[in-house]
Amino acid sequence: MDTRDDGRKTLADLLDVMAALRTPDTGCPWDLEQTFATIAPYTIEEAYEVADAIERGDLVDLEEELGDLLLQVVYHARIAEEQSAFDFGDVVHGVTTKMVRRHPHVFGTPDERAAGAAPGFWEHIKAGERDAKARRKAAPDIDVDQPLDRGTSPPPPSVLDDVPPALPALTRAIKLQNKAARVGFDWPSLSPVLDKMREELAELDETIANAESPTRQQEEFGDLLFVLANVARHLKLDPEEALRSANAKFTRRFHAIEAALAADSRTPADSNLEEMDALWNQAKAAEKQFR
């Protein structure tokens, strides 16, 4: 492997390690079994680990988690290279080219740099990229830089096309709503959104009262979550962050219940709801004293 004079490993070393892990007969049996699909959950998990380290302000963990996330990119690129689809160099070339293309006010002509970041330039550039990608998928051999013949082109792209379906559902809801809002499809203020929230809650309550099918109840519950995401958007809150905070609060207070019971040599299984609810309220009151 190539190393720098100070002995530190380089990106080339990481690529070599991954190639060795994926080499038939001499590589790691587990790594050799992996596919895009089996690795994808780890990729998502590592992205969350990065976000968690940032939220906690832990730069030591952040350094490690960024490395784990980079490994995921290298992993996917290696699998693609084995299939003669693309390699890590293609990934680097593509993202670098895209960043240069999306920042003409930094990397463009003197006139483009002088003009600065004009309002709407980002969406205009991304719309062109979506158009080119659609044309490339429809006819891989065409020159996407040539003017588009609308008579033979695929349907025009949607403003929602570049919101990835694999995003966490609440995050994707916000992004979909933001995209629609940019073309005027949005409530003018928070008040009608809250009205819509109450309407969706009532519809969910109705499906429960009427003992409707789980499918119908899930549909109404989804509608309620979607409008709650819209409430968060109008309040300029991050619903994922809000839910993570609520999860942390629940975990903290439940730990307090466990600790209180452990002091009496018991576990939650040895308790009951009434007692644990009282301990929960004690933990809640104790937290309020330190706010």
PDB file of C-alpha atoms in Angstrom, residues 95-291:
ATOM      1  CA  VAL A  95     -19.524  14.946  -7.789  1.00  0.00           C
ATOM      2  CA  THR A  96     -16.630  17.336  -8.448  1.00  0.00           C
ATOM      3  CA  THR A  97     -17.998  18.214 -11.860  1.00  0.00           C
ATOM      4  CA  LYS A  98     -21.450  18.736 -10.367  1.00  0.00           C
ATOM      5  CA  MET A  99     -20.149  21.052  -7.645  1.00  0.00           C
ATOM      6  CA  VAL A 100     -18.290  23.152 -10.201  1.00  0.00           C
ATOM      7  CA  ARG A 101     -21.359  23.258 -12.452  1.00  0.00           C
ATOM      8  CA  ARG A 102     -23.622  24.292  -9.567  1.00  0.00           C
ATOM      9  CA  HIS A 103     -21.367  27.169  -8.530  1.00  0.00           C
ATOM     10  CA  PRO A 104     -20.787  29.311 -11.613  1.00  0.00           C
ATOM     11  CA  HIS A 105     -20.475  32.331  -9.313  1.00  0.00           C
ATOM     12  CA  VAL A 106     -17.315  30.699  -7.933  1.00  0.00           C
ATOM     13  CA  PHE A 107     -15.897  28.616 -10.823  1.00  0.00           C
ATOM     14  CA  GLY A 108     -17.519  30.167 -13.903  1.00  0.00           C
ATOM     15  CA  THR A 109     -16.503  32.785 -16.397  1.00  0.00           C
ATOM     16  CA  PRO A 110     -15.501  36.246 -15.223  1.00  0.00           C
ATOM     17  CA  ASP A 111     -18.993  37.462 -16.125  1.00  0.00           C
ATOM     18  CA  GLU A 112     -20.646  34.639 -14.158  1.00  0.00           C
ATOM     19  CA  ARG A 113     -18.471  35.297 -11.127  1.00  0.00           C
ATOM     20  CA  ALA A 114     -19.186  39.007 -11.320  1.00  0.00           C
ATOM     21  CA  ALA A 115     -22.944  38.342 -11.502  1.00  0.00           C
ATOM     22  CA  GLY A 116     -22.815  36.402  -8.236  1.00  0.00           C
ATOM     23  CA  ALA A 117     -25.450  33.946  -7.046  1.00  0.00           C
ATOM     24  CA  ALA A 118     -28.580  35.216  -8.775  1.00  0.00           C
ATOM     25  CA  PRO A 119     -31.939  34.378  -7.143  1.00  0.00           C
ATOM     26  CA  GLY A 120     -33.236  31.026  -8.364  1.00  0.00           C
ATOM     27  CA  PHE A 121     -29.951  29.978  -9.982  1.00  0.00           C
ATOM     28  CA  TRP A 122     -29.717  26.801  -7.904  1.00  0.00           C
ATOM     29  CA  GLU A 123     -33.135  25.507  -8.905  1.00  0.00           C
ATOM     30  CA  HIS A 124     -32.465  26.456 -12.544  1.00  0.00           C
ATOM     31  CA  ILE A 125     -29.236  24.449 -12.592  1.00  0.00           C
ATOM     32  CA  LYS A 126     -30.797  21.453 -10.845  1.00  0.00           C
ATOM     33  CA  ALA A 127     -33.735  21.510 -13.255  1.00  0.00           C
ATOM     34  CA  GLY A 128     -31.276  21.259 -16.129  1.00  0.00           C
ATOM     35  CA  GLU A 129     -29.556  18.354 -14.410  1.00  0.00           C
ATOM     36  CA  ARG A 130     -32.855  16.535 -13.922  1.00  0.00           C
ATOM     37  CA  ASP A 131     -33.684  17.068 -17.576  1.00  0.00           C
ATOM     38  CA  ALA A 132     -30.315  15.725 -18.676  1.00  0.00           C
ATOM     39  CA  LYS A 133     -30.601  12.704 -16.361  1.00  0.00           C
ATOM     40  CA  ALA A 134     -34.053  11.846 -17.711  1.00  0.00           C
ATOM     41  CA  ARG A 135     -32.754  12.042 -21.271  1.00  0.00           C
ATOM     42  CA  ARG A 136     -29.722   9.922 -20.412  1.00  0.00           C
ATOM     43  CA  LYS A 137     -31.881   7.197 -18.866  1.00  0.00           C
ATOM     44  CA  ALA A 138     -34.286   7.236 -21.796  1.00  0.00           C
ATOM     45  CA  ALA A 139     -31.489   7.078 -24.397  1.00  0.00           C
ATOM     46  CA  PRO A 140     -28.030   6.464 -22.895  1.00  0.00           C
ATOM     47  CA  ASP A 141     -26.217   7.162 -26.176  1.00  0.00           C
ATOM     48  CA  ILE A 142     -27.587  10.668 -26.773  1.00  0.00           C
ATOM     49  CA  ASP A 143     -25.599  13.835 -26.220  1.00  0.00           C
ATOM     50  CA  VAL A 144     -27.364  15.463 -23.282  1.00  0.00           C
ATOM     51  CA  ASP A 145     -25.667  18.783 -24.041  1.00  0.00           C
ATOM     52  CA  GLN A 146     -27.602  19.135 -27.299  1.00  0.00           C
ATOM     53  CA  PRO A 147     -30.970  20.988 -27.350  1.00  0.00           C
ATOM     54  CA  LEU A 148     -33.821  18.719 -26.355  1.00  0.00           C
ATOM     55  CA  ASP A 149     -36.283  17.630 -29.049  1.00  0.00           C
ATOM     56  CA  ARG A 150     -39.526  17.788 -27.127  1.00  0.00           C
ATOM     57  CA  GLY A 151     -41.250  15.671 -29.785  1.00  0.00           C
ATOM     58  CA  THR A 152     -39.227  12.589 -28.796  1.00  0.00           C
ATOM     59  CA  SER A 153     -38.376  13.405 -25.196  1.00  0.00           C
ATOM     60  CA  PRO A 154     -39.697  11.746 -22.066  1.00  0.00           C
ATOM     61  CA  PRO A 155     -42.347  13.599 -20.065  1.00  0.00           C
ATOM     62  CA  PRO A 156     -41.085  16.827 -18.512  1.00  0.00           C
ATOM     63  CA  PRO A 157     -39.566  16.281 -15.061  1.00  0.00           C
ATOM     64  CA  SER A 158     -41.560  17.019 -11.935  1.00  0.00           C
ATOM     65  CA  VAL A 159     -40.452  19.543  -9.334  1.00  0.00           C
ATOM     66  CA  LEU A 160     -40.580  16.611  -6.902  1.00  0.00           C
ATOM     67  CA  ASP A 161     -38.287  14.314  -8.872  1.00  0.00           C
ATOM     68  CA  ASP A 162     -35.079  15.040  -6.979  1.00  0.00           C
ATOM     69  CA  VAL A 163     -36.540  14.264  -3.538  1.00  0.00           C
ATOM     70  CA  PRO A 164     -35.133  10.768  -2.890  1.00  0.00           C
ATOM     71  CA  PRO A 165     -37.764   8.170  -1.918  1.00  0.00           C
ATOM     72  CA  ALA A 166     -35.295   6.527   0.489  1.00  0.00           C
ATOM     73  CA  LEU A 167     -35.073   9.553   2.790  1.00  0.00           C
ATOM     74  CA  PRO A 168     -36.512   9.205   6.297  1.00  0.00           C
ATOM     75  CA  ALA A 169     -40.233   9.709   5.869  1.00  0.00           C
ATOM     76  CA  LEU A 170     -40.532  12.895   7.936  1.00  0.00           C
ATOM     77  CA  THR A 171     -37.527  14.452   6.215  1.00  0.00           C
ATOM     78  CA  ARG A 172     -38.925  13.555   2.810  1.00  0.00           C
ATOM     79  CA  ALA A 173     -42.309  15.028   3.738  1.00  0.00           C
ATOM     80  CA  ILE A 174     -40.648  18.357   4.532  1.00  0.00           C
ATOM     81  CA  LYS A 175     -38.690  18.322   1.276  1.00  0.00           C
ATOM     82  CA  LEU A 176     -41.752  17.451  -0.791  1.00  0.00           C
ATOM     83  CA  GLN A 177     -43.714  20.235   0.876  1.00  0.00           C
ATOM     84  CA  ASN A 178     -40.895  22.731   0.327  1.00  0.00           C
ATOM     85  CA  LYS A 179     -40.688  21.828  -3.354  1.00  0.00           C
ATOM     86  CA  ALA A 180     -44.434  22.244  -3.804  1.00  0.00           C
ATOM     87  CA  ALA A 181     -44.394  25.514  -1.855  1.00  0.00           C
ATOM     88  CA  ARG A 182     -41.845  27.008  -4.253  1.00  0.00           C
ATOM     89  CA  VAL A 183     -44.377  26.772  -7.071  1.00  0.00           C
ATOM     90  CA  GLY A 184     -47.200  28.190  -4.942  1.00  0.00           C
ATOM     91  CA  PHE A 185     -48.795  24.999  -3.590  1.00  0.00           C
ATOM     92  CA  ASP A 186     -48.783  25.850   0.108  1.00  0.00           C
ATOM     93  CA  TRP A 187     -50.967  27.142   2.911  1.00  0.00           C
ATOM     94  CA  PRO A 188     -50.485  30.903   3.331  1.00  0.00           C
ATOM     95  CA  SER A 189     -49.989  30.673   7.109  1.00  0.00           C
ATOM     96  CA  LEU A 190     -49.852  28.271  10.050  1.00  0.00           C
ATOM     97  CA  SER A 191     -53.520  28.626  11.017  1.00  0.00           C
ATOM     98  CA  PRO A 192     -55.037  26.576   8.140  1.00  0.00           C
ATOM     99  CA  VAL A 193     -52.318  23.947   8.623  1.00  0.00           C
ATOM    100  CA  LEU A 194     -53.413  23.546  12.241  1.00  0.00           C
ATOM    101  CA  ASP A 195     -57.011  23.299  11.046  1.00  0.00           C
ATOM    102  CA  LYS A 196     -55.946  20.560   8.639  1.00  0.00           C
ATOM    103  CA  MET A 197     -54.136  18.780  11.479  1.00  0.00           C
ATOM    104  CA  ARG A 198     -57.330  18.746  13.562  1.00  0.00           C
ATOM    105  CA  GLU A 199     -59.276  17.500  10.543  1.00  0.00           C
ATOM    106  CA  GLU A 200     -56.838  14.623   9.981  1.00  0.00           C
ATOM    107  CA  LEU A 201     -56.885  13.732  13.683  1.00  0.00           C
ATOM    108  CA  ALA A 202     -60.672  13.594  13.589  1.00  0.00           C
ATOM    109  CA  GLU A 203     -60.563  11.319  10.526  1.00  0.00           C
ATOM    110  CA  LEU A 204     -58.138   8.971  12.280  1.00  0.00           C
ATOM    111  CA  ASP A 205     -60.367   8.974  15.360  1.00  0.00           C
ATOM    112  CA  GLU A 206     -63.327   8.075  13.160  1.00  0.00           C
ATOM    113  CA  THR A 207     -61.554   5.071  11.629  1.00  0.00           C
ATOM    114  CA  ILE A 208     -60.725   3.846  15.150  1.00  0.00           C
ATOM    115  CA  ALA A 209     -64.260   4.393  16.457  1.00  0.00           C
ATOM    116  CA  ASN A 210     -65.694   2.531  13.451  1.00  0.00           C
ATOM    117  CA  ALA A 211     -63.124  -0.279  13.789  1.00  0.00           C
ATOM    118  CA  GLU A 212     -62.101   0.181  10.189  1.00  0.00           C
ATOM    119  CA  SER A 213     -59.370  -1.943   8.640  1.00  0.00           C
ATOM    120  CA  PRO A 214     -55.716  -1.508   9.680  1.00  0.00           C
ATOM    121  CA  THR A 215     -55.016  -0.345   6.128  1.00  0.00           C
ATOM    122  CA  ARG A 216     -57.495   2.527   6.449  1.00  0.00           C
ATOM    123  CA  GLN A 217     -56.202   3.425   9.904  1.00  0.00           C
ATOM    124  CA  GLN A 218     -52.632   3.424   8.624  1.00  0.00           C
ATOM    125  CA  GLU A 219     -53.639   5.698   5.750  1.00  0.00           C
ATOM    126  CA  GLU A 220     -55.247   8.223   8.089  1.00  0.00           C
ATOM    127  CA  PHE A 221     -52.324   8.000  10.500  1.00  0.00           C
ATOM    128  CA  GLY A 222     -49.968   8.713   7.602  1.00  0.00           C
ATOM    129  CA  ASP A 223     -52.040  11.741   6.610  1.00  0.00           C
ATOM    130  CA  LEU A 224     -51.795  13.017  10.181  1.00  0.00           C
ATOM    131  CA  LEU A 225     -48.012  12.580  10.256  1.00  0.00           C
ATOM    132  CA  PHE A 226     -47.701  14.356   6.908  1.00  0.00           C
ATOM    133  CA  VAL A 227     -49.655  17.383   8.096  1.00  0.00           C
ATOM    134  CA  LEU A 228     -47.685  17.397  11.366  1.00  0.00           C
ATOM    135  CA  ALA A 229     -44.537  17.622   9.248  1.00  0.00           C
ATOM    136  CA  ASN A 230     -46.150  20.597   7.529  1.00  0.00           C
ATOM    137  CA  VAL A 231     -46.813  22.191  10.926  1.00  0.00           C
ATOM    138  CA  ALA A 232     -43.116  21.767  11.725  1.00  0.00           C
ATOM    139  CA  ARG A 233     -42.163  23.293   8.371  1.00  0.00           C
ATOM    140  CA  HIS A 234     -44.301  26.376   8.954  1.00  0.00           C
ATOM    141  CA  LEU A 235     -42.765  26.724  12.413  1.00  0.00           C
ATOM    142  CA  LYS A 236     -39.298  26.274  10.843  1.00  0.00           C
ATOM    143  CA  LEU A 237     -38.675  23.217  13.016  1.00  0.00           C
ATOM    144  CA  ASP A 238     -36.949  19.984  12.005  1.00  0.00           C
ATOM    145  CA  PRO A 239     -39.439  17.157  12.730  1.00  0.00           C
ATOM    146  CA  GLU A 240     -36.662  14.536  12.742  1.00  0.00           C
ATOM    147  CA  GLU A 241     -34.730  16.533  15.320  1.00  0.00           C
ATOM    148  CA  ALA A 242     -37.892  17.077  17.367  1.00  0.00           C
ATOM    149  CA  LEU A 243     -38.636  13.352  17.380  1.00  0.00           C
ATOM    150  CA  ARG A 244     -35.032  12.493  18.225  1.00  0.00           C
ATOM    151  CA  SER A 245     -35.294  14.890  21.165  1.00  0.00           C
ATOM    152  CA  ALA A 246     -38.545  13.270  22.280  1.00  0.00           C
ATOM    153  CA  ASN A 247     -36.922   9.829  21.984  1.00  0.00           C
ATOM    154  CA  ALA A 248     -34.007  10.997  24.105  1.00  0.00           C
ATOM    155  CA  LYS A 249     -36.376  12.446  26.692  1.00  0.00           C
ATOM    156  CA  PHE A 250     -38.349   9.197  26.853  1.00  0.00           C
ATOM    157  CA  THR A 251     -35.127   7.199  27.216  1.00  0.00           C
ATOM    158  CA  ARG A 252     -33.843   9.491  29.954  1.00  0.00           C
ATOM    159  CA  ARG A 253     -37.043   9.328  31.980  1.00  0.00           C
ATOM    160  CA  PHE A 254     -37.436   5.577  31.554  1.00  0.00           C
ATOM    161  CA  HIS A 255     -33.862   5.143  32.757  1.00  0.00           C
ATOM    162  CA  ALA A 256     -34.893   7.141  35.838  1.00  0.00           C
ATOM    163  CA  ILE A 257     -37.750   4.700  36.423  1.00  0.00           C
ATOM    164  CA  GLU A 258     -35.364   1.756  36.111  1.00  0.00           C
ATOM    165  CA  ALA A 259     -32.870   3.380  38.487  1.00  0.00           C
ATOM    166  CA  ALA A 260     -35.552   4.074  41.098  1.00  0.00           C
ATOM    167  CA  LEU A 261     -36.771   0.488  40.949  1.00  0.00           C
ATOM    168  CA  ALA A 262     -33.219  -0.889  41.000  1.00  0.00           C
ATOM    169  CA  ALA A 263     -32.628   0.965  44.283  1.00  0.00           C
ATOM    170  CA  ASP A 264     -35.328  -1.316  45.674  1.00  0.00           C
ATOM    171  CA  SER A 265     -33.786  -4.386  43.945  1.00  0.00           C
ATOM    172  CA  ARG A 266     -36.601  -4.492  41.415  1.00  0.00           C
ATOM    173  CA  THR A 267     -37.060  -4.115  37.646  1.00  0.00           C
ATOM    174  CA  PRO A 268     -39.976  -2.710  35.621  1.00  0.00           C
ATOM    175  CA  ALA A 269     -41.276  -6.269  35.290  1.00  0.00           C
ATOM    176  CA  ASP A 270     -41.701  -6.300  39.063  1.00  0.00           C
ATOM    177  CA  SER A 271     -43.665  -3.041  39.031  1.00  0.00           C
ATOM    178  CA  ASN A 272     -46.963  -1.873  37.562  1.00  0.00           C
ATOM    179  CA  LEU A 273     -48.166   0.965  35.375  1.00  0.00           C
ATOM    180  CA  GLU A 274     -49.437   3.101  38.258  1.00  0.00           C
ATOM    181  CA  GLU A 275     -46.111   2.988  40.100  1.00  0.00           C
ATOM    182  CA  MET A 276     -44.025   3.534  36.985  1.00  0.00           C
ATOM    183  CA  ASP A 277     -46.233   6.447  35.934  1.00  0.00           C
ATOM    184  CA  ALA A 278     -45.642   8.067  39.337  1.00  0.00           C
ATOM    185  CA  LEU A 279     -41.885   7.565  38.944  1.00  0.00           C
ATOM    186  CA  TRP A 280     -42.120   9.047  35.449  1.00  0.00           C
ATOM    187  CA  ASN A 281     -43.787  12.154  36.849  1.00  0.00           C
ATOM    188  CA  GLN A 282     -41.052  12.430  39.483  1.00  0.00           C
ATOM    189  CA  ALA A 283     -38.389  12.299  36.779  1.00  0.00           C
ATOM    190  CA  LYS A 284     -40.309  14.891  34.752  1.00  0.00           C
ATOM    191  CA  ALA A 285     -40.577  17.222  37.752  1.00  0.00           C
ATOM    192  CA  ALA A 286     -36.881  16.813  38.529  1.00  0.00           C
ATOM    193  CA  GLU A 287     -35.978  17.790  34.953  1.00  0.00           C
ATOM    194  CA  LYS A 288     -38.092  20.941  35.157  1.00  0.00           C
ATOM    195  CA  GLN A 289     -36.126  22.128  38.179  1.00  0.00           C
ATOM    196  CA  PHE A 290     -32.972  22.327  36.073  1.00  0.00           C
ATOM    197  CA  ARG A 291     -34.421  24.123  33.061  1.00  0.00           C
TER     198      ARG A 291
END
